[in-house]
XYZ file of C-alpha atoms in Angstrom:
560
model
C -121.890 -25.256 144.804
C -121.722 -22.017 142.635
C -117.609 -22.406 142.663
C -118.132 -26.345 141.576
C -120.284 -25.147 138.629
C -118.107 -22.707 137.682
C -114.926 -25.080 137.515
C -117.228 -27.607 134.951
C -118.097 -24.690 133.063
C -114.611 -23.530 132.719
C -113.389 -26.996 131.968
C -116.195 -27.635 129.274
C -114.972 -24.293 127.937
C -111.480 -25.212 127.767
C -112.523 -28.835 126.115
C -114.009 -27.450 123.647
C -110.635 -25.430 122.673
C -108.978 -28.697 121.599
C -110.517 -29.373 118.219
C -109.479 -26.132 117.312
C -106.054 -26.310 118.155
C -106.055 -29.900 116.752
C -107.136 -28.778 113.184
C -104.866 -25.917 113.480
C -101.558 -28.565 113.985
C -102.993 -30.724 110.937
C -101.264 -30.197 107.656
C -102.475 -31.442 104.386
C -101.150 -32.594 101.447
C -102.885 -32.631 97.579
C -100.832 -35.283 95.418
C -101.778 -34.590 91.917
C -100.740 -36.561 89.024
C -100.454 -39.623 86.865
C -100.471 -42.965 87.527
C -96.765 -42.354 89.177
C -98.262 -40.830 91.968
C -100.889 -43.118 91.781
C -98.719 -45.793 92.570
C -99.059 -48.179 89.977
C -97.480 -51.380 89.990
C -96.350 -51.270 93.463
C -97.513 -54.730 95.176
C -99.456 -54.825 98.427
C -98.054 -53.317 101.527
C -95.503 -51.387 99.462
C -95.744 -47.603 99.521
C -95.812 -44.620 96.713
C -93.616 -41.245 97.383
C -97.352 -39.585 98.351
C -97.314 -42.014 101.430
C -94.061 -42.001 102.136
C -93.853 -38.119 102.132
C -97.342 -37.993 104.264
C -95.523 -40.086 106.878
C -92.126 -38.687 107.461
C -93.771 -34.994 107.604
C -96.934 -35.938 109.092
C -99.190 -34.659 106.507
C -102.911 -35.844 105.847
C -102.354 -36.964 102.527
C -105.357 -36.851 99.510
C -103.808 -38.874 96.878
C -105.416 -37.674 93.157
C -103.269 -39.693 90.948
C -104.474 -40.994 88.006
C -103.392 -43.384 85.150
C -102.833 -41.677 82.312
C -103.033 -38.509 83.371
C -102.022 -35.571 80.940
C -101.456 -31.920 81.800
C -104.094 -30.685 79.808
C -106.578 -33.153 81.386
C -105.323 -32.051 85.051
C -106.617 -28.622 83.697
C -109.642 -29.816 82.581
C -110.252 -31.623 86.043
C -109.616 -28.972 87.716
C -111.602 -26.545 86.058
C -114.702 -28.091 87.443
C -114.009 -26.955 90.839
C -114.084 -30.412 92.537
C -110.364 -29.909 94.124
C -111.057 -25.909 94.650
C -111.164 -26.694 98.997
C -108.723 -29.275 98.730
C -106.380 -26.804 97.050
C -107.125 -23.740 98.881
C -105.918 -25.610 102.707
C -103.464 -27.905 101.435
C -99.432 -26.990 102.922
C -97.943 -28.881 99.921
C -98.965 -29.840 96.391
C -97.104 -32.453 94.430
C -97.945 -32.697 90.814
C -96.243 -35.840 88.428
C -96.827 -35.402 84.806
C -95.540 -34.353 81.191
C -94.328 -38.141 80.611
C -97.528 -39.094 79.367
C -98.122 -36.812 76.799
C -95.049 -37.884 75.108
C -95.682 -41.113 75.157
C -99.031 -40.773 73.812
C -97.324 -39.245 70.784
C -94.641 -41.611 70.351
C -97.680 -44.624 70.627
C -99.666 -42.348 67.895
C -95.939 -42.174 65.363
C -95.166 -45.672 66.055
C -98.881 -46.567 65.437
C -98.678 -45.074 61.710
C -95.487 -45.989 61.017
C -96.642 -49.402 61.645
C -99.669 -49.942 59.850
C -97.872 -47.984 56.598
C -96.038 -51.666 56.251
C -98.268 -54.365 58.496
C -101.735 -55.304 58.313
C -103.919 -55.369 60.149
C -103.559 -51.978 61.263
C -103.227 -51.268 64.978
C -104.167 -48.573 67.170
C -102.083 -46.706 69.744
C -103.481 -48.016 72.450
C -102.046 -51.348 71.117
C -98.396 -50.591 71.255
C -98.368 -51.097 75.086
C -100.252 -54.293 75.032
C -98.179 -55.989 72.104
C -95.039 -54.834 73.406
C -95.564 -56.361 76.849
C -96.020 -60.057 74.926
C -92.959 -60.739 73.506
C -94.945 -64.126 72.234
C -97.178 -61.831 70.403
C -96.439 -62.486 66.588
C -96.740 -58.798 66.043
C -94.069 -58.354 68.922
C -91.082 -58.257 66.793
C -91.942 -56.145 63.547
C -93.548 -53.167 66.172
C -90.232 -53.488 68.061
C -88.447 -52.723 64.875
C -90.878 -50.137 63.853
C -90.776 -48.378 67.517
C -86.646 -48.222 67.335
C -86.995 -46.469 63.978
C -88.832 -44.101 64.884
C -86.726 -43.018 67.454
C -83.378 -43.423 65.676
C -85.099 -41.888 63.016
C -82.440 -41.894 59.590
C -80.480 -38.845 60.368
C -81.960 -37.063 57.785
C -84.374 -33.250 58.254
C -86.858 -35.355 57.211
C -86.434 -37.875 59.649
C -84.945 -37.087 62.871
C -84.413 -38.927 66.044
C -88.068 -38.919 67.791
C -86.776 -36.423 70.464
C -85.461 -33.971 67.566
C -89.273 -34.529 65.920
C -90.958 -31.092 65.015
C -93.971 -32.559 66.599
C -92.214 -33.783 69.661
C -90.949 -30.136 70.197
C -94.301 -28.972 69.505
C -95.745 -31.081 72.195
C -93.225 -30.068 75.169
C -94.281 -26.736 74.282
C -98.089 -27.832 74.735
C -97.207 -29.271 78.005
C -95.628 -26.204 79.251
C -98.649 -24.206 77.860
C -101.132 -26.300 79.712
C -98.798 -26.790 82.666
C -99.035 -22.558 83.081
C -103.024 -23.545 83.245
C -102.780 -25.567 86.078
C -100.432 -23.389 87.734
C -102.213 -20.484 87.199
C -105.551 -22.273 88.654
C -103.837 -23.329 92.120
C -102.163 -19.925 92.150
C -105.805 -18.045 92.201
C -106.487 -20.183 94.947
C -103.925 -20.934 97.312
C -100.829 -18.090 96.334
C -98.509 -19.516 99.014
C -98.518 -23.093 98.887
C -95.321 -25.000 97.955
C -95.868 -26.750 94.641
C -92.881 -29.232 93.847
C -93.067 -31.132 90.244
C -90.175 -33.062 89.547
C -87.977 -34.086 86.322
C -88.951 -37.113 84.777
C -86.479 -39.930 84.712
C -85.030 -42.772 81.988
C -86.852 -46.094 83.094
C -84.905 -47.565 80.440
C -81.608 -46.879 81.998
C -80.623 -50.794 82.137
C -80.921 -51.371 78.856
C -78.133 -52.702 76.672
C -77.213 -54.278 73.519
C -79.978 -55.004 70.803
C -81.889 -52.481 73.536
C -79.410 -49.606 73.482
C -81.719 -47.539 71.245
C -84.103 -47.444 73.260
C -81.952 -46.299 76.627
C -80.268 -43.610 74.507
C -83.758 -42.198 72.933
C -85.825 -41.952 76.196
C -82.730 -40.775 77.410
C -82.573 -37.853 75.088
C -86.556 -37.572 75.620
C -86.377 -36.879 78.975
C -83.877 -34.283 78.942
C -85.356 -32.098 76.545
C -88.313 -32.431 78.678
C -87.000 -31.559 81.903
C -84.887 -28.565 80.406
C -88.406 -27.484 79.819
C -89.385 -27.800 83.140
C -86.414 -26.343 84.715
C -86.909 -23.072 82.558
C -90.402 -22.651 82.814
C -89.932 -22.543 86.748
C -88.143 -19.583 86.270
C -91.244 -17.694 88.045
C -91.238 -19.250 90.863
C -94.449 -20.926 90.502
C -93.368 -24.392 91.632
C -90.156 -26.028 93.064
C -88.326 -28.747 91.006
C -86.802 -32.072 92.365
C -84.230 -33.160 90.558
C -85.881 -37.089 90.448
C -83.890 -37.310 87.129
C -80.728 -37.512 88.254
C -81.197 -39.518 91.483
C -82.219 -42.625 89.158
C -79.223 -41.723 86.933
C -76.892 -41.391 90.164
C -78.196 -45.090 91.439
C -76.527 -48.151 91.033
C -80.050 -50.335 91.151
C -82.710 -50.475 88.496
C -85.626 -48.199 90.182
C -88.146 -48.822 87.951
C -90.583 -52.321 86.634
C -88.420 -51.928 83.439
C -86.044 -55.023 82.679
C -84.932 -56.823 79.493
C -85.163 -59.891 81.079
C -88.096 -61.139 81.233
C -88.892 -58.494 78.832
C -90.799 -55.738 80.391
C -91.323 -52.286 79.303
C -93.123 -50.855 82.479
C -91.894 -47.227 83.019
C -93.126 -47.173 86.687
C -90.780 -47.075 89.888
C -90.536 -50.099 91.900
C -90.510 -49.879 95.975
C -86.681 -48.542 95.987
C -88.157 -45.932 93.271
C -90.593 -44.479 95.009
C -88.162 -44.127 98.069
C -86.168 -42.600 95.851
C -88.053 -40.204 94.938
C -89.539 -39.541 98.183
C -86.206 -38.646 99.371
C -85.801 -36.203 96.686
C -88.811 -34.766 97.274
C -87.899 -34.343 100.539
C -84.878 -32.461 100.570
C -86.236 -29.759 98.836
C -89.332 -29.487 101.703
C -86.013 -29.506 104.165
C -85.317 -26.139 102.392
C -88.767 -24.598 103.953
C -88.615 -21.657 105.842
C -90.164 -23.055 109.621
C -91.930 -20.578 111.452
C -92.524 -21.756 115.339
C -96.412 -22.259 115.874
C -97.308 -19.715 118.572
C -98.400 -21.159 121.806
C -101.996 -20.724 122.050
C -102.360 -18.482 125.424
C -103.875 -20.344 128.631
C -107.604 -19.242 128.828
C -108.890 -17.771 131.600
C -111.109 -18.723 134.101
C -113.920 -16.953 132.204
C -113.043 -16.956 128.290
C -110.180 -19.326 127.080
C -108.451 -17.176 124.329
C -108.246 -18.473 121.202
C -105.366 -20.623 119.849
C -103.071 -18.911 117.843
C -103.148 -20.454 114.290
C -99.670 -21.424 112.831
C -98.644 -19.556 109.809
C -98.430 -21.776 107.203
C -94.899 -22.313 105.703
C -93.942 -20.403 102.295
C -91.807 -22.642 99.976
C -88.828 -21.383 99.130
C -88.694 -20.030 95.496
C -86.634 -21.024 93.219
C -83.529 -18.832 91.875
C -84.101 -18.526 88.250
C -83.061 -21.385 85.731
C -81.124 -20.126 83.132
C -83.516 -19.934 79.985
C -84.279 -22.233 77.766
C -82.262 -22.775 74.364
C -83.578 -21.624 71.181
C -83.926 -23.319 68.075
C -82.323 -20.256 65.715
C -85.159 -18.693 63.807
C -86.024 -16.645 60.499
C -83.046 -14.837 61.302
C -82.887 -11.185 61.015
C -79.939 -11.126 58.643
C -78.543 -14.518 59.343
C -80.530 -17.721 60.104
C -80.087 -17.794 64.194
C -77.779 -20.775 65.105
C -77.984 -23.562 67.685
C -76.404 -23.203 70.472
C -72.963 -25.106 71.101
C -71.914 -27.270 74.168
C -68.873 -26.747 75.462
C -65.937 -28.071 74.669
C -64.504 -29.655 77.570
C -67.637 -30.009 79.104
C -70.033 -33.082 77.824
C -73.385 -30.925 77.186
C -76.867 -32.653 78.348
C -78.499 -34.616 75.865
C -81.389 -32.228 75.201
C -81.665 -32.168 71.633
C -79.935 -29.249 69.392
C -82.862 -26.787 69.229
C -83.849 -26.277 65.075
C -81.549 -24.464 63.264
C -84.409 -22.390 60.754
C -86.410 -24.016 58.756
C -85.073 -27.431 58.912
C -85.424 -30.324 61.159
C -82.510 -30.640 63.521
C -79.868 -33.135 62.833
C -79.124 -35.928 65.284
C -77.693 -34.633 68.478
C -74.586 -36.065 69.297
C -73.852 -36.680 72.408
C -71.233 -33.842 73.635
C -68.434 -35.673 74.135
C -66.211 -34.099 77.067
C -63.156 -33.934 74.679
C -60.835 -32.407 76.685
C -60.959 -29.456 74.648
C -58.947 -28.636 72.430
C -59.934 -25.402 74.147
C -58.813 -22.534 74.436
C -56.847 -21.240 77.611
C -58.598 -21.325 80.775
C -60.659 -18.549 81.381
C -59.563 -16.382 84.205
C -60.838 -15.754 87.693
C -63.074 -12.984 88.403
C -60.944 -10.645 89.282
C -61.880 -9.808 92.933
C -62.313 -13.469 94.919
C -66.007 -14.702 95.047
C -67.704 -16.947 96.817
C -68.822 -19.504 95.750
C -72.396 -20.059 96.516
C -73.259 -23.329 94.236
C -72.809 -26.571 95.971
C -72.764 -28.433 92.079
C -69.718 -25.600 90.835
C -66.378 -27.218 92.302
C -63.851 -24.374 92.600
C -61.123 -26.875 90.220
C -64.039 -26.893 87.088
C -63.154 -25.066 83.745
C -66.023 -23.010 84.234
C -66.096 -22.149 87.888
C -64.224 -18.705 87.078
C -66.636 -17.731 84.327
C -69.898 -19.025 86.918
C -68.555 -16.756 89.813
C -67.791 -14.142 86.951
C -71.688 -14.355 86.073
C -73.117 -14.073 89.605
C -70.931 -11.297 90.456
C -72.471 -9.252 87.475
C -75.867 -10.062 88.264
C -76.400 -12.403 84.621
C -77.408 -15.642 86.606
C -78.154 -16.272 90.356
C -78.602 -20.049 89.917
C -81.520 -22.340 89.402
C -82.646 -23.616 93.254
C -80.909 -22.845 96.500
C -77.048 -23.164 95.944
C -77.463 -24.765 92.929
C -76.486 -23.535 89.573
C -77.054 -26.714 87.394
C -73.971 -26.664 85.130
C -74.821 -29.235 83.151
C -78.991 -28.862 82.003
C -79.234 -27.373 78.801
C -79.850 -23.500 77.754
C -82.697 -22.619 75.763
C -83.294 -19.789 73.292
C -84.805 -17.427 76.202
C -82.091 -18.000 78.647
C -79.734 -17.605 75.959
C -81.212 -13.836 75.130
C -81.529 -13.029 78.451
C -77.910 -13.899 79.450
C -76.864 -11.608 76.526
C -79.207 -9.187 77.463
C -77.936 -8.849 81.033
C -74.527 -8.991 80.295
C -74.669 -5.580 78.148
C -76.515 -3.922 81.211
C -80.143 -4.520 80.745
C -80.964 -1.962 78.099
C -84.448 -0.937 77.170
C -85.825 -1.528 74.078
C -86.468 1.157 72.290
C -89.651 -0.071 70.521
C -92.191 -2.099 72.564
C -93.744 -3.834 69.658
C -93.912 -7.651 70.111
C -93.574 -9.335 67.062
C -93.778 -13.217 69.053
C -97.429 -14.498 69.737
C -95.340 -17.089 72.139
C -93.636 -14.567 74.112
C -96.069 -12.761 76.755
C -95.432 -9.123 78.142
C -95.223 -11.468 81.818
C -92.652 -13.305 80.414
C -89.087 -12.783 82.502
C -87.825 -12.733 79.212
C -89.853 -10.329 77.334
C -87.745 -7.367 77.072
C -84.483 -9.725 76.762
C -86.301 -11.258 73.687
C -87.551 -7.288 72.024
C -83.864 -5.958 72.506
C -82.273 -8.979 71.114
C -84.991 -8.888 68.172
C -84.168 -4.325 67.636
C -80.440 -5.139 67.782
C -80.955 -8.092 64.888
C -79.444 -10.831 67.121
C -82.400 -13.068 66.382
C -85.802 -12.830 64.341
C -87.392 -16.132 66.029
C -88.043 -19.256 64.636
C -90.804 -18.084 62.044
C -94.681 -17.707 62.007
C -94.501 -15.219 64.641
C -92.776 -17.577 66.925
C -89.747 -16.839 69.472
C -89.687 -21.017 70.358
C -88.072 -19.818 73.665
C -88.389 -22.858 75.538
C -86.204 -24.853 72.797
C -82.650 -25.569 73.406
C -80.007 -23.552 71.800
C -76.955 -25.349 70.100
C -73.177 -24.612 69.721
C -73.718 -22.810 66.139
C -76.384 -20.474 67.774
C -74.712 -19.806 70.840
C -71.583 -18.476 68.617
C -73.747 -16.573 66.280
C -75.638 -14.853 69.443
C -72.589 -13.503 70.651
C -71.342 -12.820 67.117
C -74.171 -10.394 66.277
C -74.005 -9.118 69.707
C -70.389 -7.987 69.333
C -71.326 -6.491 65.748
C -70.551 -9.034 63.175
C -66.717 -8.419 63.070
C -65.173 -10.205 60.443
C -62.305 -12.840 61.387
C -58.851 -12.257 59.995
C -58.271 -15.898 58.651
C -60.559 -17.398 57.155
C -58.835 -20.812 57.184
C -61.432 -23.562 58.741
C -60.453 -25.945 60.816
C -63.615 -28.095 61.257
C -64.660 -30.636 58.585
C -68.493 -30.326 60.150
C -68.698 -26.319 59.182
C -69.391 -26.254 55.785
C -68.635 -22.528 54.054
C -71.947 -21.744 53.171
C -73.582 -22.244 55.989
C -75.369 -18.815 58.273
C -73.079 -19.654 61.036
C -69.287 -20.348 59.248
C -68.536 -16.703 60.247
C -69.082 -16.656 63.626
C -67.653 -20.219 64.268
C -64.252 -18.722 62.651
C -64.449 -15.472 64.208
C -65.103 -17.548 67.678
C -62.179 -19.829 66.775
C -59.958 -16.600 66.457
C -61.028 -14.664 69.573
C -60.618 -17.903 71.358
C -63.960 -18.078 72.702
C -63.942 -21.916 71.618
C -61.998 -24.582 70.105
C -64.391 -26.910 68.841
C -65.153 -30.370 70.638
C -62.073 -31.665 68.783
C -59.358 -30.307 65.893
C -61.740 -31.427 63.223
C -65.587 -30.969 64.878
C -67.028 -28.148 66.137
C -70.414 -30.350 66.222
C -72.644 -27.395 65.453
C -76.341 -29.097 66.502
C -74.987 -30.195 69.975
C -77.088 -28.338 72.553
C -75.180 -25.454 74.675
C -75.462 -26.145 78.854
C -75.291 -23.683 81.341
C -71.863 -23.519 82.264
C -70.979 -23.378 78.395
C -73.056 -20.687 77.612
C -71.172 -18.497 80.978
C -68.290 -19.816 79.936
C -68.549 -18.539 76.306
C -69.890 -15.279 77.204
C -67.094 -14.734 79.999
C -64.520 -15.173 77.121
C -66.415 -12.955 74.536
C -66.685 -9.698 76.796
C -63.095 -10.729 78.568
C -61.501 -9.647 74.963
C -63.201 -6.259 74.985
């Protein structure tokens, strides 16, 4: 009788084991974001990336979206504490957002510019409404309104919305308040993957009378995903590349069509597959750990279940910095940075050249430059660890040349990202690594944007004691804005000393002689550093990518 008693009491004992190694097995998953994540517009029985993600990986999914959603209201939310256990056990965070606080901006431009000629006046809130009613008498004048402001007239007074002072200014917000919400989740759970993706072009499809509008959210996106991909530099969260999936496809992913007319930006079913599968290549790149077995109990006392470590996402390799919009320059005004020649840059916009708006981006054309002579291999044979870097590109030598000495390791897991745009901090750091990482001598910051945590920080002091670049004025270092072609050169320029070209004859119509950055354009021309994008255009404002700014910096220390 005493043996049959024991046997319940050791089974009872062993039942009540299993809810603890249940709830160790279960992993859980916080979506955050807008109404993207929310799944808006999706029709019943259809499924948004949260879901989809939950099931493949068999995560308990809490789904947080929200319409409208801004990064500064995520904050706010989560400042009251209400997600503070969901955050602290959750195995993966996703986190969709930054595209509506441009839009809110471009509804609040549009908005004025409209009631300036129409009455009655309108409010932003409007534009969405009105310009999903094409029968709406007020349909047609907004339209025309909403394309000029993001054509803008070409003019520094008037740029291209995604050139816009204020549209800069905002991307910077969102990065600002983006580092809040990091920072929040971080104080809670340190080791949980957070993945945020790039925002993609809903308006992809768009043609004819409709181009404008392709073309500008184009160019929107870009210069906010550059910021995205450079302010992951720490590590703090993972970045799939959603962006160019939609870009790669062949189908419309997204409620946006011309005909009917409708402007929805959100993904349709195939779009939030899409993403889904983005998303989950990059959780593919975990680090699994094997659960440990948890040990048979004993007749007396099971033992306790071992608890699975949870897995650490991977961190990203540092993307190259941002470009920078050229400042109060020390002695010159700093330049934008140039795209390469040969190589179409992205269509972030030209960061500011000082004190003026920029002018309209154009688009780098590849021309098959009238470059220079290939650069050269790195001398000793290295491999090639980037699964986007061909080994047959102009700028594989000069990539392989920049790993080797330590300048750039990449932004993800084999992935160097030739083609997203360089901003001003990248830029200086690049420099600043390729001359050996020197101290600064004086460790006064002079940049109320650039923080002492920053990877950047003593990139941006040396750059600023060696008068390379004096920010972009009012104690800013704007190091999240891209860098153009004219920058780039005049970087590099400074860096090398200023040496004065021996001809002075000009080959490009679009370089005028007065101008901070004629100089170094001719003195680049020389030393064969660049070409221009054709014989007549060096297209100063286009933006500089990655594998131009290597590329450029290989052939400026290969002629010392």
């Amino acid at each position: 009788m005493k043996k049959i008693i024991s046997l319940i009491l050791c089974f009872c004992l062993i039942l009540g084991t299993i809810p603890g190694i249940l709830a160790v097995e279960e992993k859980t998953y916080l979506a955050l974001g807008d109404s993207i994540t929310a799944g808006t517009r999706l029709e019943e029985g259809q499924s948004a990336f949260p879901q989809l993600l939950a099931q493949t990986n068999d995560y308990t999914l809490n789904n947080q979206g929200v319409n409208g959603l801004t990064a500064d209201v995520l904050y706010d939310t989560l400042s009251t504490g209400a997600l503070d256990s969901e955050i602290a056990r959750a195995d993966l965070i996703t986190i969709t957002c930054g595209g509506n606080d441009l839009l809110d901006l471009l509804y609040e431009v549009v908005t004025a510019a409209y009631n300036a000629m129409y009455s009655p006046a309108i409010v932003p809130d409007d534009v969405v409404v009105i310009m999903a009613n094409s029968a709406d008498p007020r349909y047609i004048p907004l339209l025309i309104v909403t394309m000029d402001v993001m054509q803008g007239d070409g003019t520094p007074a008037n740029p291209p919305f995604a050139q816009r002072a204020d549209f800069l200014a905002e991307v910077d917000t969102f990065i600002t308040n983006l580092n809040l919400v990091m920072d929040y989740i971080r104080a809670i759970n340190p080791q949980v993957p957070v993945l945020l993706p790039t925002q993609y072009n809903p308006y992809r499809f768009f043609t004819g009378l409709y181009t404008l509008v392709n073309t500008s959210m184009d160019a929107a996106a870009r210069v906010l995903n550059n910021a995205i991909l450079a302010n992951a530099e720490g590590g703090s969260y993972l970045v799939p590349d959603v962006f160019s999936a939609f870009q790669a496809s062949s189908e419309n992913l997204c409620n946006a069509t011309m005909v009917p007319m409708d402007l929805d930006f959100h993904p349709n079913a195939a779009g939030h597959e899409v993403m889904a599968q983005v998303f989950q290549a990059v959780i593919d790149q975990f680090p699994q750990e094997e659960p440990t077995e948890p040990s048979e109990p004993e007749e007396t006392e099971p033992s306790q279940p071992t608890e699975p470590s949870e897995p650490e996402g991977t961190e990203p390799s540092e993307p190259t910095e941002p470009s920078e919009p050229e400042e109060t320059e020390p002695s010159q005004p700093t330049e934008p940075s140039e795209p390469e020649e040969t190589e179409p840059s992205q269509p972030t916009e030209p960061s500011e050249p000082e004190g003026t708006e920029p002018s309209q981006p154009t688009e780098p054309s590849e021309p098959e430059e009238t470059e220079p002579s290939e650069p050269t291999e790195p001398s000793e044979p290295v491999e090639n660890p980037f699964t986007d870097v061909p080994d047959d590109q102009w700028y594989t030598g000069p990539v392989l040349w920049a790993v080797e000495n330590n300048i750039t390791v990449g932004t993800g897991e084999g992935i160097f990202s030739p083609n997203v745009t360089c901003n001003r901090a990248q830029v200086v750091t690049f420099l600043w690594r390729a001359m050996g990482e020197p101290e600064p001598e004086s460790t006064e910051n002079p940049f109320t944007d650039v923080a002492q945590s920053d990877y950047f920080y003593k990139a941006v002091l040396w750059a600023v004691e060696k008068n390379i670049t004096a920010g972009t004025g009012n104690n800013q270092f704007s190091p999240s804005r891209p860098c153009t072609r004219d920058q780039v050169v005049t970087f590099l320029w400074r860096t090398m000393g200023e040496p004065a070209p021996e001809k002075t004859e000009n080959p490009f119509t679009d370089v005028v002689q007065d101008i901070y950055y004629y100089i170094p354009v001719l003195w680049a021309v020389e030393n064969e550093i660049t070409a221009g994008t054709s014989a007549t255009t060096f297209a100063p404002s286009n933006p500089c990518t990655r594998a131009q700014v290597v590329t450029f910096l290989f052939r400026t220390l290969e002629k010392q």
